[in-house]
Tab-separated table of C-alpha atoms in Angstrom:
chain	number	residue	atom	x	y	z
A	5	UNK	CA	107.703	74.205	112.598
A	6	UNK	CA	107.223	77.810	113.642
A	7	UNK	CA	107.812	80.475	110.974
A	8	UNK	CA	108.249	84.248	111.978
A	9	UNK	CA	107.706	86.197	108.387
A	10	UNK	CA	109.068	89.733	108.164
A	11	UNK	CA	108.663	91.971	105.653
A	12	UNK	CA	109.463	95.740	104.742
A	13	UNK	CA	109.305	97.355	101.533
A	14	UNK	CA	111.840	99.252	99.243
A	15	UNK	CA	110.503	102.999	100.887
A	16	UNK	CA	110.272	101.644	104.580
A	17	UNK	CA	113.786	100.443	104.487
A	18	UNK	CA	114.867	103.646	103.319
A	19	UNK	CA	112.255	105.391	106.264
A	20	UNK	CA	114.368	103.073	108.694
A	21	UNK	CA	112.119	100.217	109.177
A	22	UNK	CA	113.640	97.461	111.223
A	23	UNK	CA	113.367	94.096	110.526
A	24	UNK	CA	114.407	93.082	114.198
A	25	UNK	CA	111.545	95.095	115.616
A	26	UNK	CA	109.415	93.153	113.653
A	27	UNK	CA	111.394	89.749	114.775
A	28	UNK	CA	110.720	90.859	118.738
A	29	UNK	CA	107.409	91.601	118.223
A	30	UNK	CA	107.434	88.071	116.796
A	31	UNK	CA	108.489	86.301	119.669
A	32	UNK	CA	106.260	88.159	121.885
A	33	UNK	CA	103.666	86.747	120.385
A	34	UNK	CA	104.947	83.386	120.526
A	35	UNK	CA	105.379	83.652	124.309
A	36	UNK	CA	101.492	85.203	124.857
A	37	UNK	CA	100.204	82.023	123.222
A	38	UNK	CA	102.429	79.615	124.948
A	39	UNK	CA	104.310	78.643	121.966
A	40	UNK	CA	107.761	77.335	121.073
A	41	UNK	CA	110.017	80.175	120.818
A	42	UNK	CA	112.461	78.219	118.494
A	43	UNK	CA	110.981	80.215	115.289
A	44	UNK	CA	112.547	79.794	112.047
A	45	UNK	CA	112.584	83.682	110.371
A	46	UNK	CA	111.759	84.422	107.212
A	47	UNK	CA	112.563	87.729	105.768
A	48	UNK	CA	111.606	89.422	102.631
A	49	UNK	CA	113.612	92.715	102.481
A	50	UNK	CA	113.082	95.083	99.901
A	51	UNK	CA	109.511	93.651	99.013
A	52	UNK	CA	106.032	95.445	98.594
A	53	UNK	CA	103.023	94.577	100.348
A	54	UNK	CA	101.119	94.226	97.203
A	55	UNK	CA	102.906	91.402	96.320
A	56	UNK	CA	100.634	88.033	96.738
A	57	UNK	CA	101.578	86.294	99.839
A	58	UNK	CA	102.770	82.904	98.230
A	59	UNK	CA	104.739	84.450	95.103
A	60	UNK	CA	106.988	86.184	97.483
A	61	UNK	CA	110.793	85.008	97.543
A	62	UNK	CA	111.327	84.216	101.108
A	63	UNK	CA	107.662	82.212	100.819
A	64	UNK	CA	107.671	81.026	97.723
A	65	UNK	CA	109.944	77.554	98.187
A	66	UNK	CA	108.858	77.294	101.446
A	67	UNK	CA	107.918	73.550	102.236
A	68	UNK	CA	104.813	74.059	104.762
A	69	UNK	CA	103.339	71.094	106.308
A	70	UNK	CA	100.544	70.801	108.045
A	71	UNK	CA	100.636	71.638	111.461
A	72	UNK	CA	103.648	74.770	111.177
A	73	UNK	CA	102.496	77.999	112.245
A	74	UNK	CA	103.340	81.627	111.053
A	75	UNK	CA	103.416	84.416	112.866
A	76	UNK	CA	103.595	87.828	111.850
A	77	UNK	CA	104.394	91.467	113.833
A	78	UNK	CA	101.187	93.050	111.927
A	79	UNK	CA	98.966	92.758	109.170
A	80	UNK	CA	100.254	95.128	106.779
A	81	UNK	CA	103.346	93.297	106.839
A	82	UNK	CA	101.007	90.128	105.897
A	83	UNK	CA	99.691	91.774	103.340
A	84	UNK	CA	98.634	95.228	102.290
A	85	UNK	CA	95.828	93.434	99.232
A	86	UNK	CA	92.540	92.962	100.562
A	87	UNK	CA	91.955	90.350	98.254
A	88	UNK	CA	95.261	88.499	98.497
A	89	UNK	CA	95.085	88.979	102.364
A	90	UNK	CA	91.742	86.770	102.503
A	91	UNK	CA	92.626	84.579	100.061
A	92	UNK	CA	96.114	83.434	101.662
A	93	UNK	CA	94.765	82.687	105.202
A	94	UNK	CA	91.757	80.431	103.291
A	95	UNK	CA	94.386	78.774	101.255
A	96	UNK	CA	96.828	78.441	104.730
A	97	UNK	CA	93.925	77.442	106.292
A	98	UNK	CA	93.120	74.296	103.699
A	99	UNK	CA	97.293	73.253	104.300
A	100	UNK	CA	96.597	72.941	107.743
A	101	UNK	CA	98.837	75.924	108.792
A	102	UNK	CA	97.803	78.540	111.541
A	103	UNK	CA	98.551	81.766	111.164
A	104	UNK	CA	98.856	84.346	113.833
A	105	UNK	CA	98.826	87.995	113.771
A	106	UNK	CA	100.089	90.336	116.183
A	107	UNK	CA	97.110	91.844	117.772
A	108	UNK	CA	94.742	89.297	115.684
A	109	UNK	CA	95.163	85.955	117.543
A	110	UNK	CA	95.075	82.830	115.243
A	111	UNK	CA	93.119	83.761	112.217
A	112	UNK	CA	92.326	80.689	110.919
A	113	UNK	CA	90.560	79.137	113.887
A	114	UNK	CA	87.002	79.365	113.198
A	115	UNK	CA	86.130	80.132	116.977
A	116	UNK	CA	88.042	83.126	116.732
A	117	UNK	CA	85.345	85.250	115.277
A	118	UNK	CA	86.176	89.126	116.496
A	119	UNK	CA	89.719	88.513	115.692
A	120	UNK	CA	89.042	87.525	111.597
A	121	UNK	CA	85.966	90.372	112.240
A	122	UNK	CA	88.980	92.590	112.565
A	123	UNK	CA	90.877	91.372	110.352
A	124	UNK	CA	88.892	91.656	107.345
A	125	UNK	CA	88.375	96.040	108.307
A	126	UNK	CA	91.671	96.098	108.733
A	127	UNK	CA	92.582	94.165	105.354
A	128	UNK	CA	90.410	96.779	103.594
A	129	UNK	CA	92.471	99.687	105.421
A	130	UNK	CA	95.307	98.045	104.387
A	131	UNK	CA	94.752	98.082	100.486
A	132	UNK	CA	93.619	101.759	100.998
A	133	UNK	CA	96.711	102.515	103.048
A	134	UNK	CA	99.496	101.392	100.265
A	135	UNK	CA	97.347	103.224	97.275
A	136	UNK	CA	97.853	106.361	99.767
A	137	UNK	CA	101.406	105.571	100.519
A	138	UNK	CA	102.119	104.766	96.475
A	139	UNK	CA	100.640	108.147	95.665
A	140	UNK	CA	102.444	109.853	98.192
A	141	UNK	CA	105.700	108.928	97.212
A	142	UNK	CA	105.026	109.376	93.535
A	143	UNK	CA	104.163	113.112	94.528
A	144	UNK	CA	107.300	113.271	96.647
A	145	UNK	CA	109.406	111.820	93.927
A	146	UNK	CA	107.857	114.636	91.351
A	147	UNK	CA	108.365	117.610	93.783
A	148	UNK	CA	112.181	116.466	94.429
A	149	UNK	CA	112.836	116.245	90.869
A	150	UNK	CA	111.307	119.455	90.434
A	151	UNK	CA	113.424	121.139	92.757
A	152	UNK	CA	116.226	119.476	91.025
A	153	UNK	CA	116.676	116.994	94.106
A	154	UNK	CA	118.287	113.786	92.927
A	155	UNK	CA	115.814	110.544	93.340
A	156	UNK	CA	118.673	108.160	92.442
A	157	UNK	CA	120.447	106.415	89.826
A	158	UNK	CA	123.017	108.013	87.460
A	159	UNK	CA	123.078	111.893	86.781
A	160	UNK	CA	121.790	112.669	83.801
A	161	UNK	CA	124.092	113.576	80.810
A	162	UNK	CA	125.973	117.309	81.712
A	163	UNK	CA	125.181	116.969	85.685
A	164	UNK	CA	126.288	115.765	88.799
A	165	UNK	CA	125.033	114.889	92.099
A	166	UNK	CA	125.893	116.761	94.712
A	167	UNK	CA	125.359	116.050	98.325
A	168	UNK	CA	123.926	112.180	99.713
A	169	UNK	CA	121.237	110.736	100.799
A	170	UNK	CA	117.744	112.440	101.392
A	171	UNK	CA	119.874	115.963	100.232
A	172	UNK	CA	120.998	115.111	97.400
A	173	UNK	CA	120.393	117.446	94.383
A	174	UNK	CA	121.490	117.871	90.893
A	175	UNK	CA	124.087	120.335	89.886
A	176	UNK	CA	124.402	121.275	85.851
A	177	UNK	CA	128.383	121.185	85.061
A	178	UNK	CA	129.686	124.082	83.740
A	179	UNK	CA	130.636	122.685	80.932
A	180	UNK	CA	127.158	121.464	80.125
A	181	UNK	CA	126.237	124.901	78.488
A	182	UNK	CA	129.212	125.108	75.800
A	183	UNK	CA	128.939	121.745	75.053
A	184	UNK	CA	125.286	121.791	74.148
A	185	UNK	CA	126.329	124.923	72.165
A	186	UNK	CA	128.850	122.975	70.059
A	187	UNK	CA	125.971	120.333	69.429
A	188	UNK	CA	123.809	122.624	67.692
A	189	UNK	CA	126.411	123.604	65.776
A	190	UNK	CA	127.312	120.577	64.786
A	191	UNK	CA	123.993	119.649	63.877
A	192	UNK	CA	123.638	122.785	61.630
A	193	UNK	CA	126.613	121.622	60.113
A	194	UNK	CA	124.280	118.252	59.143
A	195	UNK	CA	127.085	115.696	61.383
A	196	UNK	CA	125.239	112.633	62.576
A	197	UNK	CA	124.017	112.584	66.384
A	198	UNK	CA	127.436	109.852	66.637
A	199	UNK	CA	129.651	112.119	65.153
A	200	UNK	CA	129.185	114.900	67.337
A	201	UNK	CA	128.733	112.372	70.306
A	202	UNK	CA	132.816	111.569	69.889
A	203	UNK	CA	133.438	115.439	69.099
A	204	UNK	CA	131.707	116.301	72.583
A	205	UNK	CA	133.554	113.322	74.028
A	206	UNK	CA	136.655	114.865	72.868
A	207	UNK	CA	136.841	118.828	73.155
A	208	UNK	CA	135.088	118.781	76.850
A	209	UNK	CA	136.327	115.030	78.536
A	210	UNK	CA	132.150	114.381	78.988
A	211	UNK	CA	130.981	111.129	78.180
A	212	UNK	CA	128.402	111.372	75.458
A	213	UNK	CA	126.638	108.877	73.692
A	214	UNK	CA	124.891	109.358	71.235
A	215	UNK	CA	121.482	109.032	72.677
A	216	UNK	CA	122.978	111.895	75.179
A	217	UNK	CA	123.352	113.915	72.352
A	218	UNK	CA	119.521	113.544	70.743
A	219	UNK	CA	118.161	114.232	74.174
A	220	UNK	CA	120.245	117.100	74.931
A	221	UNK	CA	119.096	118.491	71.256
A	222	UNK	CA	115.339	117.784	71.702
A	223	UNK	CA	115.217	119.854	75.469
């Protein structure tokens, strides 16, 4: 059997990272070693790199037999772990299976020396490359949120998002100031973070829990 695994994480799909790229690039590499181009694909969408090999969903109740061969477009969507990068071929390797990456020839064959050579810089790159890319969007996610840019999920309490996609921002309600007014108040007044939750709820047509409410106090 002959597998074609492809893989792109949570940030590359959003980036536009195709998975049929990655499936022709496949099949090239099927036809430059003169093998069967009836591949069976294997997909892992939304998955990161740094996930081991073996635990991921699209490999993990995989039946390999000896003798099937994988194929991937690249390394980094092999692996981006050093560690688990080496330690999957060896264990592919013991099972019997080849594995061949684009631009890498068949890394477990013994005789191919420059190609695993290769493959072991580039496995170290690799690790290095998704610590960068991590980082990178962790600083991108901070600066958008700083600029009030919306990085997804629900608004918070008293905003809304305005805009889609890469330009979306948050926008404070106008109703946001008065009704964070009337919780002060209320708390003055010694009423419990519920009771002023449902008074909130009820004067400006907001939903507020109560958990809305202690945040809103404590900013």
């Amino acid at each position: 059997m002959i597998y074609g695994y492809t893989r792109v994480s949570t940030e590359e799909q959003a980036d536009g990272t195709s998975l049929g790229t990655q499936q022709r690039q496949i099949t090239g590499v099927a036809m430059a070693n003169d093998l069967d181009t009836e591949i069976v694909w294997l997909a892992d969408a939304g998955i990161s790199g740094s996930v081991e090999f073996f635990d991921r969903p699209a490999v993990a109740t995989l039946d390999l037999q000896s003798g099937d061969i994988i194929i991937c477009s690249a390394l980094d969507r092999f692996s981006r772990d050093a560690r688990d990068c080496l330690n999957a071929i060896h264990e592919l390797k013991s099972l019997g299976i080849r594995l061949f990456l684009n631009g890498h020839g068949d890394v477990t064959d013994d005789a191919n020396t420059t190609g695993r050579l290769m493959l072991e810089v580039m496995a170290a790159f690799a690790g290095h490359e998704r610590r960068t890319i991590k980082e990178r969007c962790a600083r991108g996610r901070k600066a958008k949120k700083d600029a009030k840019g919306h990085i997804g999920g629900s608004a918070p309490w008293g905003y809304c998002v305005v805009g889609e996609g890469r330009g979306a921002r948050l926008e404070q309600l106008p109703i946001r100031s008065r009704a964070v007014a009337t919780m002060v108040a209320m708390k003055h007044q010694g009423k419990s973070l519920r009771a002023i939750a449902h008074q909130v709820q009820a004067l400006y047509d907001l939903p507020t829990s109560h958990m809305a409410v202690k945040r809103a106090l404590d900013g």
